[in-house]
PDB file of C-alpha atoms in Angstrom:
ATOM      1  CA  UNK P1121       0.000   0.000   0.000  1.00  0.00           C
ATOM      2  CA  UNK P1122       1.514   3.367  -1.016  1.00  0.00           C
ATOM      3  CA  UNK P1123       2.279   5.841   1.774  1.00  0.00           C
ATOM      4  CA  UNK P1124      -0.465   8.461   1.961  1.00  0.00           C
ATOM      5  CA  UNK P1125       1.490  11.104   3.889  1.00  0.00           C
ATOM      6  CA  UNK P1126       4.732  13.036   3.637  1.00  0.00           C
ATOM      7  CA  UNK P1127       7.871  11.028   4.337  1.00  0.00           C
ATOM      8  CA  UNK P1128       8.996  13.535   6.993  1.00  0.00           C
ATOM      9  CA  UNK P1129       5.688  13.239   8.877  1.00  0.00           C
ATOM     10  CA  UNK P1130       5.759   9.443   8.752  1.00  0.00           C
ATOM     11  CA  UNK P1131       9.342   9.173  10.006  1.00  0.00           C
ATOM     12  CA  UNK P1132       8.825  11.775  12.748  1.00  0.00           C
ATOM     13  CA  UNK P1133       7.007   9.046  14.681  1.00  0.00           C
ATOM     14  CA  UNK P1134       9.685   6.943  16.399  1.00  0.00           C
ATOM     15  CA  UNK P1135       7.613   3.741  16.203  1.00  0.00           C
ATOM     16  CA  UNK P1136       7.065   4.165  12.469  1.00  0.00           C
ATOM     17  CA  UNK P1137      10.754   4.849  11.950  1.00  0.00           C
ATOM     18  CA  UNK P1138      11.890   1.793  13.916  1.00  0.00           C
ATOM     19  CA  UNK P1139       9.482  -0.567  12.183  1.00  0.00           C
ATOM     20  CA  UNK P1140      10.480   0.829   8.790  1.00  0.00           C
ATOM     21  CA  UNK P1141      14.166   0.202   9.602  1.00  0.00           C
ATOM     22  CA  UNK P1142      13.350  -3.364  10.682  1.00  0.00           C
ATOM     23  CA  UNK P1143      11.341  -4.005   7.515  1.00  0.00           C
ATOM     24  CA  UNK P1144      14.073  -2.546   5.296  1.00  0.00           C
ATOM     25  CA  UNK P1145      16.665  -4.703   7.042  1.00  0.00           C
ATOM     26  CA  UNK P1146      14.588  -7.841   6.479  1.00  0.00           C
ATOM     27  CA  UNK P1147      14.200  -7.010   2.776  1.00  0.00           C
ATOM     28  CA  UNK P1148      17.955  -6.493   2.376  1.00  0.00           C
ATOM     29  CA  UNK P1149      18.691  -9.746   4.206  1.00  0.00           C
ATOM     30  CA  UNK P1150      16.312 -11.654   1.929  1.00  0.00           C
ATOM     31  CA  UNK P1151      18.357 -10.409  -1.047  1.00  0.00           C
ATOM     32  CA  UNK P1152      21.546 -11.813   0.465  1.00  0.00           C
ATOM     33  CA  UNK P1153      22.951  -8.600   1.966  1.00  0.00           C
ATOM     34  CA  UNK P1154      24.765  -8.443   5.303  1.00  0.00           C
ATOM     35  CA  UNK P1155      22.684  -6.217   7.606  1.00  0.00           C
ATOM     36  CA  UNK P1156      23.679  -4.834  11.011  1.00  0.00           C
ATOM     37  CA  UNK P1157      21.357  -2.971  13.375  1.00  0.00           C
ATOM     38  CA  UNK P1158      22.796  -0.422  15.821  1.00  0.00           C
ATOM     39  CA  UNK P1159      21.417  -0.560  19.358  1.00  0.00           C
ATOM     40  CA  UNK P1160      22.291   3.102  19.957  1.00  0.00           C
ATOM     41  CA  UNK P1161      24.207   5.712  17.967  1.00  0.00           C
ATOM     42  CA  UNK P1162      24.740   4.210  14.512  1.00  0.00           C
ATOM     43  CA  UNK P1163      27.778   6.339  13.599  1.00  0.00           C
ATOM     44  CA  UNK P1164      30.352   4.074  15.254  1.00  0.00           C
ATOM     45  CA  UNK P1165      28.847   0.906  13.766  1.00  0.00           C
ATOM     46  CA  UNK P1166      28.788   2.469  10.278  1.00  0.00           C
ATOM     47  CA  UNK P1167      32.454   3.445  10.502  1.00  0.00           C
ATOM     48  CA  UNK P1168      33.666   0.147  11.963  1.00  0.00           C
ATOM     49  CA  UNK P1169      31.740  -1.753   9.287  1.00  0.00           C
ATOM     50  CA  UNK P1170      33.263   0.434   6.566  1.00  0.00           C
ATOM     51  CA  UNK P1171      36.744  -0.193   7.974  1.00  0.00           C
ATOM     52  CA  UNK P1172      36.236  -3.971   7.960  1.00  0.00           C
ATOM     53  CA  UNK P1173      35.213  -4.007   4.289  1.00  0.00           C
ATOM     54  CA  UNK P1174      38.566  -2.876   2.774  1.00  0.00           C
ATOM     55  CA  UNK P1175      40.082  -6.200   3.797  1.00  0.00           C
ATOM     56  CA  UNK P1176      38.406  -7.519   0.650  1.00  0.00           C
ATOM     57  CA  UNK P1177      37.871  -4.484  -1.626  1.00  0.00           C
ATOM     58  CA  UNK P1178      37.921  -0.680  -1.766  1.00  0.00           C
ATOM     59  CA  UNK P1179      35.067   0.957   0.145  1.00  0.00           C
ATOM     60  CA  UNK P1180      33.301   4.280  -0.399  1.00  0.00           C
ATOM     61  CA  UNK P1181      31.338   5.789   2.494  1.00  0.00           C
ATOM     62  CA  UNK P1182      28.665   8.220   1.229  1.00  0.00           C
ATOM     63  CA  UNK P1183      27.280  10.401   4.043  1.00  0.00           C
ATOM     64  CA  UNK P1184      26.577  14.041   4.920  1.00  0.00           C
ATOM     65  CA  UNK P1185      27.691  13.856   8.569  1.00  0.00           C
ATOM     66  CA  UNK P1186      31.070  15.309   9.561  1.00  0.00           C
ATOM     67  CA  UNK P1187      31.092  13.102  12.675  1.00  0.00           C
ATOM     68  CA  UNK P1188      31.614  10.044  10.476  1.00  0.00           C
ATOM     69  CA  UNK P1189      34.628  11.602   8.771  1.00  0.00           C
ATOM     70  CA  UNK P1190      36.212  12.320  12.152  1.00  0.00           C
ATOM     71  CA  UNK P1191      35.468   8.769  13.311  1.00  0.00           C
ATOM     72  CA  UNK P1192      37.139   7.358  10.205  1.00  0.00           C
ATOM     73  CA  UNK P1193      40.330   9.327  10.878  1.00  0.00           C
ATOM     74  CA  UNK P1194      40.424   8.011  14.444  1.00  0.00           C
ATOM     75  CA  UNK P1195      39.529   4.355  13.936  1.00  0.00           C
ATOM     76  CA  UNK P1196      41.199   3.428  10.665  1.00  0.00           C
ATOM     77  CA  UNK P1197      44.710   2.078  11.108  1.00  0.00           C
ATOM     78  CA  UNK P1198      46.095  -0.327   8.521  1.00  0.00           C
ATOM     79  CA  UNK P1199      43.804  -1.603   5.773  1.00  0.00           C
ATOM     80  CA  UNK P1200      44.744  -3.707   2.777  1.00  0.00           C
ATOM     81  CA  UNK P1201      42.563  -1.626   0.456  1.00  0.00           C
ATOM     82  CA  UNK P1202      41.342   1.973   0.315  1.00  0.00           C
ATOM     83  CA  UNK P1203      38.533   3.667   2.244  1.00  0.00           C
ATOM     84  CA  UNK P1204      37.053   6.755   0.594  1.00  0.00           C
ATOM     85  CA  UNK P1205      34.704   9.354   2.084  1.00  0.00           C
ATOM     86  CA  UNK P1206      32.347  11.440  -0.045  1.00  0.00           C
ATOM     87  CA  UNK P1207      28.952  13.134   0.073  1.00  0.00           C
ATOM     88  CA  UNK P1208      25.884  12.478  -2.014  1.00  0.00           C
ATOM     89  CA  UNK P1209      25.726  14.802  -5.054  1.00  0.00           C
ATOM     90  CA  UNK P1210      23.033  17.447  -4.918  1.00  0.00           C
ATOM     91  CA  UNK P1211      20.441  17.628  -7.644  1.00  0.00           C
ATOM     92  CA  UNK P1212      21.184  20.103 -10.460  1.00  0.00           C
ATOM     93  CA  UNK P1213      24.561  20.958  -8.887  1.00  0.00           C
ATOM     94  CA  UNK P1214      27.477  21.488 -11.280  1.00  0.00           C
ATOM     95  CA  UNK P1215      30.117  21.479  -8.538  1.00  0.00           C
ATOM     96  CA  UNK P1216      32.541  18.540  -8.602  1.00  0.00           C
ATOM     97  CA  UNK P1217      32.064  15.995  -5.837  1.00  0.00           C
ATOM     98  CA  UNK P1218      34.819  15.977  -3.217  1.00  0.00           C
ATOM     99  CA  UNK P1219      36.216  12.576  -2.304  1.00  0.00           C
ATOM    100  CA  UNK P1220      38.778  11.934   0.433  1.00  0.00           C
ATOM    101  CA  UNK P1221      41.199   9.025   0.547  1.00  0.00           C
ATOM    102  CA  UNK P1222      41.155   8.479   4.320  1.00  0.00           C
ATOM    103  CA  UNK P1223      44.452   6.606   4.526  1.00  0.00           C
ATOM    104  CA  UNK P1224      46.323   9.302   2.588  1.00  0.00           C
ATOM    105  CA  UNK P1225      44.640  12.149   4.482  1.00  0.00           C
ATOM    106  CA  UNK P1226      45.414  10.470   7.806  1.00  0.00           C
ATOM    107  CA  UNK P1227      49.103  10.270   6.952  1.00  0.00           C
ATOM    108  CA  UNK P1228      49.100  14.014   6.201  1.00  0.00           C
ATOM    109  CA  UNK P1229      47.438  14.902   9.516  1.00  0.00           C
ATOM    110  CA  UNK P1230      49.692  12.582  11.494  1.00  0.00           C
ATOM    111  CA  UNK P1231      48.811   9.738  13.877  1.00  0.00           C
ATOM    112  CA  UNK P1232      48.864  11.866  17.054  1.00  0.00           C
ATOM    113  CA  UNK P1233      46.362  14.428  15.755  1.00  0.00           C
ATOM    114  CA  UNK P1234      44.073  11.720  14.352  1.00  0.00           C
ATOM    115  CA  UNK P1235      44.206   9.819  17.650  1.00  0.00           C
ATOM    116  CA  UNK P1236      42.877  12.859  19.539  1.00  0.00           C
ATOM    117  CA  UNK P1237      40.625  14.227  16.799  1.00  0.00           C
ATOM    118  CA  UNK P1238      37.537  12.931  18.615  1.00  0.00           C
ATOM    119  CA  UNK P1239      38.155  15.299  21.531  1.00  0.00           C
ATOM    120  CA  UNK P1240      39.012  18.247  19.296  1.00  0.00           C
ATOM    121  CA  UNK P1241      35.797  17.765  17.314  1.00  0.00           C
ATOM    122  CA  UNK P1242      33.568  17.243  20.357  1.00  0.00           C
ATOM    123  CA  UNK P1243      34.946  20.122  22.434  1.00  0.00           C
ATOM    124  CA  UNK P1244      34.523  22.585  19.541  1.00  0.00           C
ATOM    125  CA  UNK P1245      30.936  21.498  18.881  1.00  0.00           C
ATOM    126  CA  UNK P1246      29.254  18.498  17.270  1.00  0.00           C
ATOM    127  CA  UNK P1247      25.718  17.071  17.085  1.00  0.00           C
ATOM    128  CA  UNK P1248      25.577  16.451  20.852  1.00  0.00           C
ATOM    129  CA  UNK P1249      27.841  19.160  22.317  1.00  0.00           C
ATOM    130  CA  UNK P1250      27.744  22.941  22.353  1.00  0.00           C
ATOM    131  CA  UNK P1251      29.768  25.044  19.952  1.00  0.00           C
ATOM    132  CA  UNK P1252      32.326  27.407  21.464  1.00  0.00           C
ATOM    133  CA  UNK P1253      31.475  30.956  20.440  1.00  0.00           C
ATOM    134  CA  UNK P1254      34.071  32.454  18.136  1.00  0.00           C
ATOM    135  CA  UNK P1255      36.223  29.303  17.953  1.00  0.00           C
ATOM    136  CA  UNK P1256      36.081  27.464  14.638  1.00  0.00           C
ATOM    137  CA  UNK P1257      37.236  23.963  13.730  1.00  0.00           C
ATOM    138  CA  UNK P1258      40.187  25.297  11.754  1.00  0.00           C
ATOM    139  CA  UNK P1259      41.432  27.317  14.725  1.00  0.00           C
ATOM    140  CA  UNK P1260      41.247  24.259  16.977  1.00  0.00           C
ATOM    141  CA  UNK P1261      43.192  22.106  14.503  1.00  0.00           C
ATOM    142  CA  UNK P1262      45.806  24.819  14.006  1.00  0.00           C
ATOM    143  CA  UNK P1263      46.419  25.127  17.755  1.00  0.00           C
ATOM    144  CA  UNK P1264      46.567  21.361  18.193  1.00  0.00           C
ATOM    145  CA  UNK P1265      49.221  21.061  15.484  1.00  0.00           C
ATOM    146  CA  UNK P1266      51.356  23.929  16.809  1.00  0.00           C
ATOM    147  CA  UNK P1267      51.693  22.883  20.450  1.00  0.00           C
ATOM    148  CA  UNK P1268      51.193  19.822  22.614  1.00  0.00           C
ATOM    149  CA  UNK P1269      49.137  21.495  25.364  1.00  0.00           C
ATOM    150  CA  UNK P1270      45.769  20.777  23.753  1.00  0.00           C
ATOM    151  CA  UNK P1271      46.773  17.165  23.080  1.00  0.00           C
ATOM    152  CA  UNK P1272      47.747  16.762  26.752  1.00  0.00           C
ATOM    153  CA  UNK P1273      44.226  17.767  27.796  1.00  0.00           C
ATOM    154  CA  UNK P1274      42.726  15.499  25.141  1.00  0.00           C
ATOM    155  CA  UNK P1275      44.398  12.449  26.699  1.00  0.00           C
ATOM    156  CA  UNK P1276      42.165  12.831  29.761  1.00  0.00           C
ATOM    157  CA  UNK P1277      39.111  12.409  27.528  1.00  0.00           C
ATOM    158  CA  UNK P1278      40.546   9.329  25.839  1.00  0.00           C
ATOM    159  CA  UNK P1279      40.932   7.567  29.204  1.00  0.00           C
ATOM    160  CA  UNK P1280      37.902   5.563  30.347  1.00  0.00           C
ATOM    161  CA  UNK P1281      39.046   5.794  33.991  1.00  0.00           C
ATOM    162  CA  UNK P1282      39.188   9.621  34.167  1.00  0.00           C
ATOM    163  CA  UNK P1283      37.264  11.181  37.041  1.00  0.00           C
ATOM    164  CA  UNK P1284      34.781  14.017  36.655  1.00  0.00           C
ATOM    165  CA  UNK P1285      37.166  16.352  38.484  1.00  0.00           C
ATOM    166  CA  UNK P1286      39.973  15.536  36.040  1.00  0.00           C
ATOM    167  CA  UNK P1287      37.626  15.994  33.072  1.00  0.00           C
ATOM    168  CA  UNK P1288      36.305  19.383  34.201  1.00  0.00           C
ATOM    169  CA  UNK P1289      39.832  20.613  34.961  1.00  0.00           C
ATOM    170  CA  UNK P1290      41.149  19.411  31.591  1.00  0.00           C
ATOM    171  CA  UNK P1291      38.382  21.094  29.618  1.00  0.00           C
ATOM    172  CA  UNK P1292      38.907  24.308  31.595  1.00  0.00           C
ATOM    173  CA  UNK P1293      42.552  24.359  30.549  1.00  0.00           C
ATOM    174  CA  UNK P1294      41.684  23.472  26.959  1.00  0.00           C
ATOM    175  CA  UNK P1295      38.977  26.126  26.576  1.00  0.00           C
ATOM    176  CA  UNK P1296      41.058  28.843  28.232  1.00  0.00           C
ATOM    177  CA  UNK P1297      43.872  27.901  25.845  1.00  0.00           C
ATOM    178  CA  UNK P1298      41.549  28.100  22.819  1.00  0.00           C
ATOM    179  CA  UNK P1299      40.416  31.577  23.879  1.00  0.00           C
ATOM    180  CA  UNK P1300      44.033  32.675  24.420  1.00  0.00           C
ATOM    181  CA  UNK P1301      43.266  33.131  28.097  1.00  0.00           C
ATOM    182  CA  UNK P1302      45.740  33.356  30.940  1.00  0.00           C
ATOM    183  CA  UNK P1303      46.760  30.142  32.741  1.00  0.00           C
ATOM    184  CA  UNK P1304      45.144  31.184  36.053  1.00  0.00           C
ATOM    185  CA  UNK P1305      41.758  31.950  34.475  1.00  0.00           C
ATOM    186  CA  UNK P1306      38.901  29.484  34.823  1.00  0.00           C
ATOM    187  CA  UNK P1307      35.965  28.509  32.660  1.00  0.00           C
ATOM    188  CA  UNK P1308      33.692  30.586  34.900  1.00  0.00           C
ATOM    189  CA  UNK P1309      35.567  33.693  33.778  1.00  0.00           C
ATOM    190  CA  UNK P1310      35.006  32.667  30.167  1.00  0.00           C
ATOM    191  CA  UNK P1311      31.310  31.876  30.804  1.00  0.00           C
ATOM    192  CA  UNK P1312      31.409  28.172  29.870  1.00  0.00           C
ATOM    193  CA  UNK P1313      29.228  25.747  31.773  1.00  0.00           C
ATOM    194  CA  UNK P1314      30.895  22.684  33.255  1.00  0.00           C
ATOM    195  CA  UNK P1315      28.258  20.389  31.717  1.00  0.00           C
ATOM    196  CA  UNK P1316      29.859  20.945  28.329  1.00  0.00           C
ATOM    197  CA  UNK P1317      32.917  19.002  29.500  1.00  0.00           C
ATOM    198  CA  UNK P1318      30.820  16.056  30.711  1.00  0.00           C
ATOM    199  CA  UNK P1319      28.926  15.868  27.415  1.00  0.00           C
ATOM    200  CA  UNK P1320      32.206  16.047  25.492  1.00  0.00           C
ATOM    201  CA  UNK P1321      33.678  13.165  27.535  1.00  0.00           C
ATOM    202  CA  UNK P1322      30.607  10.972  27.017  1.00  0.00           C
ATOM    203  CA  UNK P1323      30.604  11.687  23.274  1.00  0.00           C
ATOM    204  CA  UNK P1324      34.321  10.880  22.898  1.00  0.00           C
ATOM    205  CA  UNK P1325      33.907   7.597  24.788  1.00  0.00           C
ATOM    206  CA  UNK P1326      30.840   6.750  22.668  1.00  0.00           C
ATOM    207  CA  UNK P1327      32.848   7.261  19.488  1.00  0.00           C
ATOM    208  CA  UNK P1328      35.555   5.009  20.952  1.00  0.00           C
ATOM    209  CA  UNK P1329      32.938   2.283  21.676  1.00  0.00           C
ATOM    210  CA  UNK P1330      33.604   2.557  25.431  1.00  0.00           C
ATOM    211  CA  UNK P1331      30.069   3.338  26.642  1.00  0.00           C
ATOM    212  CA  UNK P1332      29.271   0.022  28.352  1.00  0.00           C
ATOM    213  CA  UNK P1333      30.080   1.452  31.801  1.00  0.00           C
ATOM    214  CA  UNK P1334      28.821   5.000  31.206  1.00  0.00           C
ATOM    215  CA  UNK P1335      25.308   6.242  31.894  1.00  0.00           C
ATOM    216  CA  UNK P1336      24.271   9.471  30.107  1.00  0.00           C
ATOM    217  CA  UNK P1337      22.459  10.746  33.210  1.00  0.00           C
ATOM    218  CA  UNK P1338      25.835  10.886  34.981  1.00  0.00           C
ATOM    219  CA  UNK P1339      27.523  12.796  32.164  1.00  0.00           C
ATOM    220  CA  UNK P1340      25.622  16.011  31.449  1.00  0.00           C
ATOM    221  CA  UNK P1341      22.261  14.557  30.344  1.00  0.00           C
ATOM    222  CA  UNK P1342      18.922  13.839  32.001  1.00  0.00           C
ATOM    223  CA  UNK P1343      15.919  11.766  30.978  1.00  0.00           C
ATOM    224  CA  UNK P1344      12.660  13.647  30.390  1.00  0.00           C
ATOM    225  CA  UNK P1345       9.649  11.616  29.276  1.00  0.00           C
ATOM    226  CA  UNK P1346      11.921   8.888  27.927  1.00  0.00           C
ATOM    227  CA  UNK P1347      14.134  11.307  25.978  1.00  0.00           C
ATOM    228  CA  UNK P1348      17.638  12.521  26.798  1.00  0.00           C
ATOM    229  CA  UNK P1349      17.995  16.303  27.114  1.00  0.00           C
ATOM    230  CA  UNK P1350      21.143  18.220  28.155  1.00  0.00           C
ATOM    231  CA  UNK P1351      21.489  19.440  31.736  1.00  0.00           C
ATOM    232  CA  UNK P1352      21.779  23.214  31.573  1.00  0.00           C
ATOM    233  CA  UNK P1353      22.499  23.876  35.245  1.00  0.00           C
ATOM    234  CA  UNK P1354      22.397  22.141  38.632  1.00  0.00           C
ATOM    235  CA  UNK P1355      21.218  25.311  40.370  1.00  0.00           C
ATOM    236  CA  UNK P1356      17.911  27.202  39.994  1.00  0.00           C
ATOM    237  CA  UNK P1357      18.176  30.035  37.427  1.00  0.00           C
ATOM    238  CA  UNK P1358      16.770  32.417  40.061  1.00  0.00           C
ATOM    239  CA  UNK P1359      15.411  32.363  43.639  1.00  0.00           C
ATOM    240  CA  UNK P1360      12.211  30.321  43.921  1.00  0.00           C
ATOM    241  CA  UNK P1361      10.246  33.390  45.020  1.00  0.00           C
ATOM    242  CA  UNK P1362      11.085  35.048  41.697  1.00  0.00           C
ATOM    243  CA  UNK P1363      10.428  31.921  39.648  1.00  0.00           C
ATOM    244  CA  UNK P1364       6.944  31.676  41.166  1.00  0.00           C
ATOM    245  CA  UNK P1365       5.915  35.039  39.699  1.00  0.00           C
ATOM    246  CA  UNK P1366       7.470  34.654  36.224  1.00  0.00           C
ATOM    247  CA  UNK P1367       4.921  33.419  33.709  1.00  0.00           C
ATOM    248  CA  UNK P1368       3.756  34.267  30.214  1.00  0.00           C
ATOM    249  CA  UNK P1369       0.435  34.800  28.476  1.00  0.00           C
ATOM    250  CA  UNK P1370       1.519  33.838  24.964  1.00  0.00           C
ATOM    251  CA  UNK P1371      -1.260  32.789  22.601  1.00  0.00           C
ATOM    252  CA  UNK P1372       0.897  30.573  20.401  1.00  0.00           C
ATOM    253  CA  UNK P1373       4.243  28.848  20.299  1.00  0.00           C
ATOM    254  CA  UNK P1374       6.231  30.556  23.068  1.00  0.00           C
ATOM    255  CA  UNK P1375       9.182  30.454  20.675  1.00  0.00           C
ATOM    256  CA  UNK P1376      10.113  34.146  20.402  1.00  0.00           C
ATOM    257  CA  UNK P1377      11.599  36.791  22.684  1.00  0.00           C
ATOM    258  CA  UNK P1378       8.052  38.038  23.346  1.00  0.00           C
ATOM    259  CA  UNK P1379       7.594  35.062  25.661  1.00  0.00           C
ATOM    260  CA  UNK P1380       8.437  36.225  29.195  1.00  0.00           C
ATOM    261  CA  UNK P1381       9.555  32.755  30.263  1.00  0.00           C
ATOM    262  CA  UNK P1382      11.784  32.194  27.233  1.00  0.00           C
ATOM    263  CA  UNK P1383      13.265  35.681  27.534  1.00  0.00           C
ATOM    264  CA  UNK P1384      14.329  34.915  31.121  1.00  0.00           C
ATOM    265  CA  UNK P1385      15.748  31.498  30.258  1.00  0.00           C
ATOM    266  CA  UNK P1386      12.902  29.589  31.916  1.00  0.00           C
ATOM    267  CA  UNK P1387      10.652  26.832  30.661  1.00  0.00           C
ATOM    268  CA  UNK P1388       6.930  27.519  30.598  1.00  0.00           C
ATOM    269  CA  UNK P1389       4.904  25.955  33.396  1.00  0.00           C
ATOM    270  CA  UNK P1390       1.347  25.263  34.519  1.00  0.00           C
ATOM    271  CA  UNK P1391       1.273  28.813  35.908  1.00  0.00           C
ATOM    272  CA  UNK P1392       1.393  30.315  32.403  1.00  0.00           C
ATOM    273  CA  UNK P1393      -1.842  31.924  31.308  1.00  0.00           C
ATOM    274  CA  UNK P1394      -2.548  30.221  27.981  1.00  0.00           C
ATOM    275  CA  UNK P1395      -0.011  27.481  27.201  1.00  0.00           C
ATOM    276  CA  UNK P1396      -0.027  25.888  30.698  1.00  0.00           C
ATOM    277  CA  UNK P1397       3.475  24.548  30.051  1.00  0.00           C
ATOM    278  CA  UNK P1398       2.524  22.663  26.869  1.00  0.00           C
ATOM    279  CA  UNK P1399       4.348  24.616  24.165  1.00  0.00           C
ATOM    280  CA  UNK P1400       7.640  24.857  22.306  1.00  0.00           C
ATOM    281  CA  UNK P1401       9.358  26.304  25.389  1.00  0.00           C
ATOM    282  CA  UNK P1402       9.292  23.130  27.458  1.00  0.00           C
ATOM    283  CA  UNK P1403      11.188  19.846  27.693  1.00  0.00           C
ATOM    284  CA  UNK P1404       8.310  17.837  26.212  1.00  0.00           C
ATOM    285  CA  UNK P1405       6.841  19.336  23.053  1.00  0.00           C
ATOM    286  CA  UNK P1406       3.241  18.948  21.875  1.00  0.00           C
ATOM    287  CA  UNK P1407       4.539  16.916  18.929  1.00  0.00           C
ATOM    288  CA  UNK P1408       5.778  14.298  21.412  1.00  0.00           C
ATOM    289  CA  UNK P1409       2.290  13.949  22.827  1.00  0.00           C
ATOM    290  CA  UNK P1410       0.773  13.764  19.343  1.00  0.00           C
ATOM    291  CA  UNK P1411       3.417  11.244  18.394  1.00  0.00           C
ATOM    292  CA  UNK P1412       2.266   8.861  21.123  1.00  0.00           C
ATOM    293  CA  UNK P1413      -1.432   9.444  20.458  1.00  0.00           C
ATOM    294  CA  UNK P1414      -1.128   8.935  16.704  1.00  0.00           C
ATOM    295  CA  UNK P1415       1.301   6.014  16.676  1.00  0.00           C
ATOM    296  CA  UNK P1416      -1.405   3.374  16.176  1.00  0.00           C
ATOM    297  CA  UNK P1417      -3.160   5.254  13.403  1.00  0.00           C
ATOM    298  CA  UNK P1418       0.064   5.898  11.494  1.00  0.00           C
ATOM    299  CA  UNK P1419       1.121   2.268  11.404  1.00  0.00           C
TER     300      UNK P1419
END
């Protein structure tokens, strides 16, 4: 039966998406293809599978995600054949497609930089960590190649036994260094929240396939209605007496600076006049509720 709705709407429902992936996997298996399902983040499994393939033939990885390119540089060591990385060509585009020979590119970057590239990518901002304002990827790579200080801090994040105190201290030094700060300055002076360092550590260990002993809720994340959301602070944003009187009367969305709650960095709550805490300025969005209500009808 043909799909009677937009692809984006269908796949926005997590149950639909999972069952579609399972069905697609079964179809590929029936045609004799080797299929692997990722239990969590698929990036690591995709890269490790791509690295295994060159033992028999050259492999081309076609993706749009920079994370996968970084993972390839870190994980690939010695392969009998080539591994290439490229992106899918855009329709009607006349630009030539870029294609990277990972083995050759890795030799140009050097083994030390590639070994610690996971930290450098995560600390400067990726899909799951915050971007440092005013610090680009190129600047981070340039600093890492010029001196060993950044690499020394990166080693803490590559160690599965590092303590939270060691991690926070290492990221303080690294961030101060990236902002050309003075050695005695701290992250507080540079207005960086400590939770960034915990998220960076968890992401680096995930990319290294070392997450068996790590729980996200101990490393900068919390579970809200079955979904992981980043911890923004472990202290109230303001005294409780003030929080009790801050509320909005938005008629729709609560997604602009006109929303009193959003403007003050607060989530909407039941005290709000119209939205009652069910809006875009809350941990659980209306779409999540609709997603659960409509899951049976969409399947």
